[in-house]
Amino acid sequence: MSERLSEISRHMQELRDAIELHNIRYYELDTPTIPDADFDKLFRELEELEQRHPQLITPDSPTQRVGIPPLKAFPRVAHRTPMLSLSNAFTEGEVEAFDRRVRQSLGIDHAEYAVEPKFDGLAISLCYENGTLVSGATRGDGYIGEDVTLNLKTIRSIPLGLKVADGGAGVPAFLEVRGEVLMLKADFERLNRQQREKNEKTFINPRNAAAGSLRQLDPRITANRNLRFFAYGIGACEGGNVPQDTHSHLLDYLSSLRFPVMRERRTVTGVAGLLEYHHEISGLREQLPYDIDGTVYKVNQLEYQEKLGFVSRAPRFALAHKFPAQEATTELLGIDVQVGRTGALTPVARLKPVFVGGATVTNATLHNEDEIRRKDVMIGDRVTVRRAGDVIPEVVAVQKESRPSDAKPFVMPRHCPVCGSRTVRLPGETLTRCTGGLFCPAQRKQAILHFASRRAMNIHGLGDKLVDHLVDNAIIRTPADLYKLGLAALAALDRMGEKSAGNIINEIEKSKDTILARFIYSLGIRNVGEATARDLARHFGGLDRLMEADVETLQQVSDVGPVVAQSIAGFFGERHNREVVEQLRAVGIRWKEDAGIQTADHAAGSAHLEAGAASSKIAGRIFVLTGTLPTMSREEAREKIEAMGGKVAGSVSKKTDYVVAGSDSGSKYDKALELGVALLDEAELMRLLQASQADDSSTQADS
Ligand code: IVH
């Protein structure tokens, strides 16, 4: 062997070993460490080398078979006909080539295709004898699979017996149905949340979760995982009235036997039909309740399918048209910390630029400190980044085996990277926050808007556009600066006439006469709502005593527990906050001690926000959150809504604008239906938030 050839041979062995290792992680352990796209690359490289050097193909090469041998834990079953895989296409050119080959081989001008989504789950075969489910198996290596009959029987969408409309005469003596077992995205999120609570292993994606759940030795665990099944074809059949003409009729038949069949299937003609379908499904992808990774095209006539036959591992009559990969690996260069409008600190991964999900990504969220620990992320690691649709890119996993020796752990900063105030993480919360409050530039606008709101200092006309303008141009920094605004300075602002400037100055002046409870509420101390502010005012009777109170003293106030007490003490413990309070007193704010906030009705309560953003779908609107949302906690959803000026209430009434409902939502959901309140799911909420953000920035750009 020439030196070059032996080098190639060595490289091929390396590729085989790597593919084997990843196969085991994927199929056997259900915990892959590289994205599918990276795996495909390794596989393609090996295939190409084998094509160029066929003499170097070894019988144990992973290209010579599908998947891996079945686990020893389950009995093995031989498939009557092999369960093969599909050839992949990534470009329109590859799809055109497929259609051309089909037409040429069949000698036809136009081919009809049955088209379907490509489920991202795991392939399953179900065998029915005289209408009774007798065995169910995974694909295994394509020839021999694992017998997981007991586990499959726990999946409610799998019929245990077949009922044929004609009363029984048409039941096939034998029928092998093939399809995909998967976990819905919402069930996946719920499972991971439960796993986290129990301190158990979380799953990287719904497919791994489905695989891990199906391959449990204890079927009771599988039964609890809410797996789904969708049929996409048959393996073999004897007797019965099984259609012999087209694939689409076969699926209709399976559907009539009560097998779940994907709703989005269709028949189309020619390449144009294939590509149009692909684009349509690609647009639907985010809304589908399950993960898909492409579309599948199958020549519809079964007779043609037979004629076309198979090449090594895949049929010639079918093609998987894959979406661009949503996961890729890259290097984590550093971790920055961003401060949101509510003071929450979010660690953000700085990445070596990587192309994923159709865009170049340089940053990805790491969510919070616990997530970093759970995923064991260190600076310098190679990480898997996921970018799905419009969702913010995130780091989903770390390749620990390639961790450099100088990788550094992440430490949550003790001081706010924006204003330098101390940061705190309260017991029971996942988020770390800046205590800078009124002082922190990142939180300034929010703090000022809250300060001016109707139920706080009630400065009518100070809407979010004006506050944006005043803060962005460094005209004001804190709420105290509002009282130093001159008429001339305000009137000189864009679009601000002398009259409206005069009105606002009047409003500001008027707000100086207030009551203590309102003033406390206006400071925007975390966890201090109107009721708590009222209790604090009543209990302490004056501001100084409140400001000096320690955590223990604070807890003597009714309804003030350790979390709220910490939050208050933390706020007044910051020198900056005390300074702002002193400035507010210095500009002449005065209050009648110990009185409560008069209750104003809601419409008036949100008037100031509406004045600033009359058309906004969020600002000033009342939201109620209920049930478990698929990707975020209710706390996160609340923050997002509040950051855009919306309010979150605890119960549904006629005044509620939206009910955001996750899974397991009960009476609030019913109430919303009863009152005709708009219902949103998490994705719709995100779209609403994004739309409002876009509105905001475009109007800002205009002014
Ligand atoms: S038909 C000869 N239809 O894709 C193989 N497969 O690479 C015929 N898959 O693991 C398969 N959705 O489980 C077919 N609508 C669909 C599919 C589908 C997902 C999976 C299948 C297999 C892989 C094939």
XYZ file of C-alpha atoms and ligand atoms in Angstrom:
727
model
C 0.000 0.000 0.000
C 1.356 3.435 -0.902
C 2.064 5.805 1.938
C -0.806 8.039 0.880
C -3.216 5.153 0.675
C -2.295 3.861 4.107
C -2.853 7.329 5.468
C -6.313 7.388 3.885
C -6.993 3.948 5.277
C -5.992 5.139 8.738
C -8.263 8.155 8.427
C -11.148 5.917 7.363
C -10.604 3.803 10.455
C -10.742 6.964 12.562
C -13.997 7.944 10.881
C -15.462 4.471 11.435
C -14.494 4.584 15.111
C -15.919 8.054 15.586
C -19.178 7.165 13.817
C -19.450 3.982 15.854
C -18.960 5.909 19.098
C -21.572 8.510 18.126
C -23.937 5.767 17.009
C -23.716 4.166 20.430
C -24.320 7.491 22.148
C -27.269 8.210 19.878
C -28.987 4.839 19.677
C -27.922 3.087 22.829
C -27.419 5.771 25.420
C -29.885 8.329 23.994
C -27.379 11.084 24.801
C -25.628 12.257 21.625
C -22.730 14.651 22.096
C -22.648 16.118 18.589
C -25.421 17.577 16.441
C -26.898 15.440 13.676
C -25.325 17.718 11.064
C -21.822 16.978 12.385
C -22.617 13.284 12.388
C -23.900 13.481 8.805
C -20.667 15.208 7.808
C -18.533 12.393 9.253
C -20.772 9.866 7.558
C -20.655 11.593 4.191
C -16.887 11.901 4.366
C -16.568 8.176 4.983
C -19.009 7.402 2.175
C -17.073 9.565 -0.268
C -13.765 7.965 0.664
C -15.325 4.521 0.242
C -16.629 5.501 -3.162
C -13.169 6.589 -4.264
C -11.398 3.621 -2.664
C -13.853 0.698 -2.725
C -11.032 -1.694 -1.840
C -10.864 -0.035 1.595
C -14.500 -0.745 2.520
C -14.606 -3.033 5.547
C -17.576 -5.299 6.261
C -18.043 -3.646 9.659
C -18.195 -0.139 8.180
C -21.179 1.831 9.513
C -22.053 2.657 5.890
C -22.910 -0.994 5.377
C -25.776 -1.016 7.807
C -28.373 1.122 9.560
C -28.123 2.170 13.209
C -26.501 -0.223 15.667
C -27.186 -3.747 16.906
C -30.078 -3.839 19.386
C -29.515 -3.480 23.112
C -29.070 -6.697 25.020
C -31.646 -5.593 27.525
C -34.574 -6.339 25.199
C -35.306 -9.560 23.306
C -34.321 -9.341 19.650
C -36.743 -9.637 16.773
C -35.934 -10.062 13.113
C -37.888 -7.751 10.799
C -39.748 -9.597 8.030
C -38.577 -6.972 5.584
C -35.622 -4.768 6.501
C -36.315 -1.313 7.954
C -34.085 0.824 5.804
C -33.378 4.518 5.862
C -33.965 7.321 3.365
C -31.525 9.106 1.078
C -31.129 12.736 2.088
C -31.276 15.894 0.017
C -30.296 19.320 1.311
C -30.564 21.439 -1.833
C -33.150 22.034 -4.529
C -30.597 20.708 -7.015
C -30.564 17.383 -5.218
C -34.362 17.264 -5.305
C -34.354 17.992 -9.045
C -31.815 15.201 -9.577
C -34.037 12.789 -7.619
C -37.102 13.607 -9.737
C -35.053 13.311 -12.936
C -33.790 9.858 -11.933
C -37.300 8.722 -11.064
C -38.746 9.911 -14.385
C -35.917 8.476 -16.425
C -36.028 5.088 -14.717
C -39.788 4.847 -15.186
C -39.828 6.457 -18.623
C -42.521 8.964 -17.623
C -42.817 12.747 -18.063
C -44.437 13.662 -14.758
C -44.204 11.786 -11.511
C -46.846 11.908 -8.792
C -45.527 11.985 -5.244
C -47.037 11.411 -1.828
C -45.452 14.061 0.395
C -45.228 14.081 4.188
C -43.429 15.780 7.049
C -40.340 13.948 8.246
C -40.881 13.207 11.911
C -37.914 13.572 14.209
C -38.623 10.587 16.412
C -37.752 6.920 16.225
C -38.836 4.303 13.724
C -41.104 1.547 14.973
C -42.650 -1.545 13.477
C -45.958 -2.962 14.763
C -47.084 -6.471 13.817
C -50.762 -7.447 13.868
C -51.926 -11.042 13.495
C -55.604 -11.441 12.632
C -56.127 -7.914 13.855
C -54.326 -8.222 17.196
C -51.104 -6.416 18.069
C -48.627 -9.215 18.738
C -45.290 -7.461 18.659
C -43.652 -4.094 18.316
C -40.002 -3.374 17.703
C -37.458 -0.613 17.216
C -35.495 -0.422 13.990
C -32.252 -1.670 15.544
C -29.730 -2.304 12.781
C -32.489 -2.435 10.177
C -32.650 -6.221 10.189
C -32.925 -7.030 13.867
C -34.645 -4.723 16.295
C -35.496 -4.669 19.986
C -38.782 -6.139 21.081
C -40.433 -3.309 22.994
C -43.983 -4.636 22.698
C -44.897 -4.042 26.349
C -43.707 -0.464 26.190
C -45.455 0.224 22.898
C -48.687 -1.110 24.335
C -48.663 1.760 26.831
C -48.916 4.316 23.992
C -52.544 5.217 23.750
C -52.553 6.157 20.076
C -51.415 2.651 19.069
C -54.450 0.418 18.425
C -54.176 -2.909 20.237
C -56.740 -4.447 17.900
C -57.814 -3.571 14.374
C -61.433 -2.852 13.613
C -62.344 -3.063 9.958
C -65.524 -1.347 8.806
C -66.874 -4.431 7.024
C -67.426 -6.287 10.278
C -64.265 -8.363 10.319
C -64.024 -10.139 6.976
C -61.397 -7.691 5.755
C -58.988 -7.987 8.679
C -55.577 -8.931 7.250
C -54.125 -12.197 8.507
C -50.890 -10.278 8.980
C -50.148 -6.574 8.863
C -46.921 -4.780 9.737
C -47.450 -1.057 10.261
C -44.474 1.264 10.320
C -44.253 4.685 11.750
C -42.609 6.985 14.202
C -42.811 7.233 17.967
C -42.253 10.763 19.222
C -42.788 13.099 22.107
C -44.685 16.371 21.671
C -42.622 19.492 22.303
C -44.837 20.491 25.234
C -44.513 17.055 26.857
C -40.749 17.233 26.397
C -40.558 20.580 28.227
C -42.699 19.223 31.021
C -40.625 16.051 31.345
C -37.382 18.012 31.536
C -38.841 20.267 34.188
C -39.829 17.240 36.241
C -36.423 15.639 35.726
C -34.757 18.841 36.918
C -36.958 18.956 40.008
C -36.003 15.375 40.801
C -32.352 16.155 40.057
C -32.355 13.559 37.309
C -30.917 13.537 33.821
C -32.565 15.940 31.377
C -32.908 15.180 27.670
C -31.359 17.230 24.897
C -34.367 17.185 22.581
C -37.772 15.530 22.179
C -36.356 12.755 20.031
C -33.844 11.640 22.662
C -36.542 11.909 25.275
C -38.828 9.701 23.174
C -36.060 7.147 22.615
C -35.089 7.163 26.288
C -38.716 6.756 27.304
C -39.495 3.925 24.926
C -36.413 1.937 25.799
C -37.211 1.609 29.488
C -37.098 -1.799 31.094
C -40.063 -0.805 33.214
C -43.113 -0.145 30.987
C -44.696 1.904 33.769
C -42.104 4.595 33.125
C -42.921 4.585 29.413
C -46.608 4.806 30.257
C -45.985 8.045 32.155
C -44.172 9.757 29.318
C -47.129 10.412 27.021
C -45.491 9.187 23.805
C -47.289 9.456 20.453
C -47.285 7.305 17.366
C -47.797 8.300 13.719
C -48.028 5.708 10.953
C -46.285 6.382 7.635
C -46.379 3.066 5.809
C -46.583 -0.707 5.942
C -43.813 -3.277 5.994
C -45.702 -6.396 4.959
C -49.257 -7.696 4.720
C -51.216 -10.873 4.014
C -54.926 -10.924 3.224
C -57.443 -8.213 4.002
C -58.406 -5.309 1.799
C -55.095 -3.496 1.953
C -54.893 -1.071 -0.998
C -52.458 -2.152 -3.667
C -52.471 0.972 -5.845
C -50.967 4.024 -4.132
C -49.131 5.045 -0.985
C -51.718 7.734 -0.268
C -54.510 5.125 -0.322
C -52.453 3.005 2.039
C -52.308 5.881 4.501
C -56.053 6.483 4.133
C -56.532 2.810 4.909
C -54.308 3.003 8.016
C -56.233 6.052 9.119
C -59.503 4.111 8.738
C -58.015 1.466 11.059
C -57.559 4.286 13.617
C -53.823 4.680 13.238
C -52.838 8.310 13.672
C -51.609 9.578 10.291
C -50.113 13.050 9.824
C -52.673 15.607 8.753
C -50.189 17.520 6.602
C -49.768 14.773 3.973
C -50.634 15.505 0.367
C -50.030 14.360 -3.222
C -48.212 16.649 -5.657
C -46.808 16.447 -9.167
C -43.274 17.186 -10.295
C -40.390 19.094 -8.724
C -42.399 22.297 -8.478
C -44.986 20.493 -6.332
C -42.273 19.000 -4.117
C -40.534 22.311 -3.514
C -43.750 24.205 -2.903
C -44.734 21.622 -0.276
C -41.295 21.828 1.334
C -41.564 25.615 1.689
C -45.052 25.382 3.070
C -44.094 22.825 5.736
C -40.965 24.760 6.545
C -43.192 27.746 7.369
C -45.427 25.575 9.569
C -42.567 23.940 11.382
C -42.539 26.095 14.522
C -46.301 25.766 14.970
C -46.378 21.989 14.690
C -46.680 20.364 18.117
C -43.875 17.921 17.282
C -40.354 18.252 15.880
C -39.795 17.558 12.210
C -36.490 17.754 10.403
C -37.608 17.874 6.796
C -40.138 16.499 4.340
C -40.360 13.042 2.771
C -41.234 12.488 -0.888
C -42.462 9.070 -2.022
C -43.406 8.025 -5.560
C -47.116 7.482 -5.065
C -47.817 4.465 -7.354
C -46.847 1.276 -5.495
C -46.160 -0.423 -8.791
C -43.604 2.261 -9.619
C -42.086 1.902 -6.143
C -41.487 -1.760 -6.820
C -39.933 -1.026 -10.193
C -37.554 1.529 -8.732
C -36.457 -0.773 -5.915
C -33.606 -0.098 -3.505
C -29.961 0.934 -3.427
C -27.927 -0.497 -0.546
C -29.633 1.084 2.456
C -32.427 3.190 0.970
C -35.314 3.039 -1.489
C -34.871 4.714 -4.873
C -38.509 5.765 -4.823
C -38.260 8.019 -1.774
C -36.240 10.999 -0.609
C -35.881 12.922 2.644
C -35.530 16.667 1.961
C -33.908 17.942 5.142
C -34.141 21.435 6.636
C -30.870 23.262 7.316
C -29.443 22.012 10.590
C -30.674 23.853 13.682
C -27.752 22.710 15.752
C -24.037 23.223 15.229
C -20.909 23.106 17.336
C -18.564 25.971 17.987
C -16.216 27.385 20.577
C -17.414 29.301 23.612
C -15.093 32.308 23.756
C -16.519 33.946 26.847
C -19.617 34.594 28.928
C -21.005 38.140 29.112
C -23.724 39.202 31.478
C -26.609 41.339 30.237
C -28.913 43.304 32.495
C -32.559 43.428 31.462
C -35.131 46.159 32.046
C -36.282 44.415 35.198
C -32.760 44.046 36.547
C -32.429 40.345 35.748
C -28.886 39.283 34.877
C -28.674 36.915 31.915
C -25.437 35.125 31.080
C -24.847 35.221 27.341
C -22.347 33.002 25.549
C -19.923 34.789 23.223
C -19.270 32.341 20.404
C -16.866 31.838 17.585
C -19.251 32.735 14.711
C -21.119 29.685 13.439
C -23.735 29.211 10.716
C -26.801 27.526 12.169
C -30.536 27.497 11.409
C -29.889 29.698 8.383
C -27.941 32.528 10.078
C -24.543 33.309 11.549
C -24.724 33.232 15.298
C -22.209 34.954 17.590
C -24.191 35.028 20.843
C -26.438 32.527 22.546
C -28.335 32.665 25.789
C -27.311 30.513 28.717
C -30.516 31.455 30.606
C -29.236 31.581 34.189
C -26.676 30.327 36.657
C -28.418 27.014 37.354
C -28.562 26.195 33.649
C -24.829 26.785 33.353
C -24.146 24.422 36.259
C -26.607 21.832 35.005
C -25.096 21.764 31.556
C -21.611 22.086 33.066
C -20.608 24.861 30.671
C -17.085 26.284 30.964
C -15.417 29.105 29.060
C -13.282 27.576 26.303
C -15.574 24.555 25.810
C -16.822 23.283 22.483
C -20.572 23.670 22.683
C -23.643 22.724 20.692
C -25.675 25.767 19.734
C -29.287 25.562 18.690
C -31.184 28.161 16.684
C -34.738 27.164 15.887
C -36.947 29.586 13.987
C -37.246 32.971 15.652
C -36.245 31.688 19.048
C -33.128 33.231 20.607
C -30.140 30.923 19.975
C -29.160 28.863 23.004
C -26.319 26.672 24.148
C -27.831 23.215 24.559
C -24.890 21.001 25.390
C -21.172 20.795 25.993
C -18.695 18.362 24.473
C -16.955 17.486 27.670
C -14.512 15.073 26.091
C -12.905 17.913 24.151
C -12.681 20.312 27.107
C -9.343 22.185 27.029
C -7.247 21.996 30.183
C -7.454 25.768 30.636
C -11.256 25.951 30.474
C -12.594 28.370 33.079
C -15.742 28.137 35.168
C -18.291 30.946 35.056
C -18.875 33.038 38.148
C -21.989 35.167 38.414
C -20.777 38.730 39.065
C -21.344 40.032 42.592
C -21.807 43.505 41.125
C -24.002 44.682 38.281
C -21.922 45.010 35.108
C -23.912 48.112 34.164
C -24.122 50.160 37.384
C -21.845 48.386 39.856
C -24.580 47.848 42.483
C -24.585 44.574 44.360
C -26.409 41.672 42.761
C -28.640 39.295 44.692
C -30.189 35.980 44.092
C -33.096 35.484 46.430
C -33.876 32.074 47.876
C -36.161 30.093 45.598
C -35.417 32.228 42.539
C -33.360 31.186 39.564
C -32.551 34.728 38.499
C -29.828 36.934 39.871
C -30.749 40.599 39.919
C -29.133 43.968 40.125
C -30.204 45.869 43.257
C -29.485 49.196 41.516
C -33.166 49.755 40.874
C -33.763 53.477 40.331
C -30.100 54.048 39.683
C -29.154 51.318 37.185
C -29.195 52.666 33.607
C -30.374 49.289 32.353
C -33.454 49.584 34.538
C -33.841 53.333 34.454
C -36.681 53.710 31.959
C -38.681 50.983 33.581
C -38.112 52.493 37.006
C -39.159 55.971 35.855
C -42.266 54.689 34.079
C -43.268 52.801 37.182
C -42.578 55.830 39.366
C -44.839 57.992 37.211
C -47.603 55.415 36.808
C -51.134 56.241 37.847
C -51.140 54.216 41.036
C -47.681 55.400 42.008
C -46.926 59.129 41.642
C -49.624 59.577 39.012
C -47.826 61.871 36.574
C -50.262 61.994 33.709
C -48.785 62.277 30.213
C -45.374 60.835 30.994
C -45.579 57.929 28.560
C -42.893 55.521 27.459
C -41.943 57.422 24.294
C -41.242 60.554 26.284
C -39.328 58.653 28.950
C -37.268 56.925 26.235
C -36.446 60.292 24.794
C -35.556 61.909 28.112
C -33.349 59.026 29.231
C -31.687 58.364 25.875
C -30.705 62.028 25.614
C -29.440 62.052 29.202
C -31.935 64.761 30.141
C -33.016 62.743 33.163
C -31.330 59.894 34.979
C -33.501 59.218 37.995
C -37.093 59.963 38.987
C -35.754 62.868 41.063
C -34.548 64.545 37.857
C -38.173 64.802 36.683
C -38.702 67.501 39.281
C -35.764 69.481 37.924
C -37.125 69.594 34.354
C -37.675 73.132 33.097
C -40.507 74.147 30.809
C -38.103 75.432 28.162
C -36.067 72.224 28.087
C -39.197 70.111 27.744
C -40.842 72.341 25.142
C -37.645 72.211 23.081
C -38.055 68.462 22.624
C -39.146 67.127 19.250
C -42.899 67.277 18.741
C -43.509 68.704 22.173
C -45.524 71.898 22.002
C -45.344 74.520 24.735
C -48.845 73.595 25.848
C -48.228 69.888 26.396
C -44.871 70.646 27.981
C -46.700 72.971 30.364
C -49.249 70.266 31.150
C -46.579 67.769 32.015
C -44.692 70.224 34.208
C -47.974 70.864 36.009
C -48.562 67.147 36.457
C -45.066 66.678 37.850
C -45.555 69.558 40.246
C -48.923 68.221 41.353
C -47.455 64.778 42.083
C -45.343 66.230 44.895
C -48.338 66.002 47.213
C -48.807 62.340 47.862
C -49.198 59.717 50.540
C -46.472 57.538 52.008
C -47.874 54.257 50.691
C -47.882 55.576 47.136
C -44.371 56.898 47.522
C -43.095 53.521 48.769
C -44.867 51.782 45.915
C -43.414 54.239 43.385
C -39.850 53.255 44.327
C -40.352 50.007 42.424
C -38.846 47.766 45.097
C -39.003 44.211 43.868
C -41.882 42.222 45.395
C -43.420 45.352 46.901
C -46.811 45.825 45.298
C -49.513 48.251 46.369
C -50.822 46.113 49.204
C -47.369 45.597 50.715
C -46.578 49.295 50.320
C -49.771 50.097 52.227
C -48.874 47.642 55.004
C -45.364 49.069 55.255
C -46.641 52.644 55.443
C -49.123 51.718 58.132
C -46.599 49.676 60.124
C -43.681 52.104 60.072
C -45.629 55.329 59.829
C -42.624 57.134 58.320
C -39.973 56.619 55.679
C -36.892 56.823 57.887
C -37.967 53.958 60.082
C -38.694 51.824 57.021
C -35.300 52.643 55.527
C -33.491 51.626 58.704
C -35.435 48.403 59.309
C -33.487 45.155 59.143
C -34.797 41.912 57.705
C -36.144 40.730 61.034
C -37.986 43.932 61.804
C -39.461 43.940 58.312
C -40.861 40.477 58.818
C -42.989 41.765 61.667
C -45.163 43.491 59.073
C -48.181 41.396 58.168
C -47.689 39.378 54.992
C -44.001 40.241 54.733
C -41.978 37.029 54.539
C -38.234 36.512 54.194
C -38.178 37.056 50.415
C -39.957 40.402 50.510
C -37.992 41.480 53.578
C -34.691 40.692 51.833
C -35.804 42.577 48.815
C -36.684 45.729 50.818
C -33.553 45.631 52.945
C -31.460 45.031 49.829
C -33.012 48.024 48.085
C -32.395 50.469 50.913
C -28.991 48.917 51.540
C -27.824 50.356 48.204
C -26.294 53.784 48.604
C -27.598 54.879 45.180
C -31.169 54.106 46.063
C -30.887 56.048 49.306
C -29.454 58.968 47.375
C -32.364 59.009 44.953
C -34.804 58.886 47.863
C -32.994 61.821 49.505
C -33.103 63.788 46.260
C -36.830 63.146 45.974
C -37.351 64.514 49.464
C -35.103 67.447 48.643
C -37.176 68.445 45.582
C -40.176 68.775 47.856
C -42.139 65.548 47.755
C -44.262 65.378 50.859
C -46.818 62.924 52.127
C -49.376 62.436 54.764
C -47.874 59.642 56.781
C -49.628 56.308 57.256
C -52.525 56.701 54.796
C -53.333 53.988 52.281
C -53.490 54.125 48.513
C -56.970 54.959 47.383
C -58.180 52.347 45.048
C -58.659 53.577 41.541
C -60.244 51.350 38.995
C -58.136 49.509 36.518
C -58.931 51.610 33.461
C -57.585 54.649 35.209
C -54.673 52.613 36.497
C -53.311 51.942 33.084
C -54.170 55.299 31.607
C -50.644 56.617 31.724
C -49.329 53.694 29.776
C -52.034 53.957 27.202
C -51.327 57.618 26.782
C -47.806 56.708 25.751
C -48.627 53.760 23.608
C -52.239 53.960 22.585
C -51.875 51.349 19.896
C -49.728 48.932 21.881
C -50.941 45.395 22.237
C -49.002 44.979 25.479
C -48.542 48.279 27.307
C -51.428 48.823 29.657
C -53.017 45.478 28.871
C -53.884 42.937 31.519
C -52.597 39.400 31.157
C -53.366 36.312 33.181
C -50.925 33.396 33.044
C -52.100 29.857 33.642
C -50.823 26.316 33.241
C -47.354 25.174 32.271
C -45.817 26.973 29.320
C -43.661 24.854 27.029
C -40.370 26.752 27.205
C -40.476 29.347 29.940
C -41.600 29.618 33.493
C -44.547 31.843 34.337
C -42.102 34.078 36.172
C -40.161 34.631 32.946
C -43.344 35.262 30.981
C -44.447 37.805 33.585
C -41.136 39.607 33.308
C -41.328 39.772 29.541
C -44.849 41.191 29.692
C -44.019 43.682 32.409
C -40.880 44.769 30.586
C -43.129 45.865 27.730
C -45.463 47.728 30.057
C -48.119 45.034 30.395
C -49.636 43.908 33.672
C -50.088 40.426 35.001
C -53.103 39.729 37.149
C -53.954 36.701 39.223
C -57.507 36.088 38.132
C -59.591 36.344 34.984
C -62.280 39.009 34.780
C -63.976 41.087 32.127
C -61.067 43.497 32.339
C -58.542 40.818 31.356
C -57.188 41.406 27.869
C -55.387 38.091 27.340
C -55.124 34.732 29.022
C -51.840 32.994 28.235
C -52.529 29.303 28.690
C -50.057 26.450 28.847
C -50.799 22.800 29.401
C -52.802 21.689 32.436
C -54.564 25.013 32.658
C -57.870 24.612 34.395
C -60.492 27.036 35.642
C -58.802 30.194 34.324
C -58.848 28.764 30.844
C -62.537 27.915 31.207
C -63.277 31.375 32.558
C -61.497 32.961 29.585
C -63.641 30.942 27.204
C -66.750 31.860 29.144
C -65.982 35.590 29.082
C -64.654 35.556 25.533
C -61.202 36.764 26.607
C -58.473 36.287 23.965
C -56.492 33.101 24.579
C -52.825 32.920 23.638
C -50.340 30.123 23.748
C -46.679 30.744 24.444
C -45.749 31.086 20.773
C -48.501 33.649 20.219
C -47.382 35.581 23.260
C -43.824 35.631 21.926
C -45.061 36.912 18.580
C -47.067 39.620 20.290
C -44.031 40.652 22.333
C -41.823 40.674 19.284
C -44.353 42.666 17.261
C -44.631 45.243 20.044
C -40.880 45.473 20.311
C -40.658 46.041 16.559
C -43.374 48.743 16.811
C -41.474 50.372 19.607
C -38.180 50.511 17.824
C -39.691 51.711 14.558
C -41.505 54.580 16.263
C -38.353 55.424 18.139
C -36.428 55.497 14.912
C -39.058 57.828 13.456
C -38.821 60.396 16.175
S -40.693 6.370 5.161
C -37.448 2.949 3.669
N -41.839 8.512 6.101
O -36.898 8.720 8.695
C -37.695 3.930 4.741
N -39.864 7.741 7.165
O -34.200 7.783 7.229
C -39.095 4.414 4.659
N -39.185 9.087 9.078
O -35.939 6.470 10.777
C -39.330 5.431 5.688
N -40.834 10.538 8.970
O -38.439 6.559 10.897
C -40.810 7.650 6.223
N -42.976 10.413 6.836
C -41.969 9.537 6.961
C -40.999 9.665 7.978
C -39.952 8.735 8.039
C -39.744 10.181 9.626
C -37.939 8.459 9.566
C -37.970 6.966 9.654
C -36.536 6.571 9.519
C -35.919 7.734 8.832
C -35.468 7.303 7.468
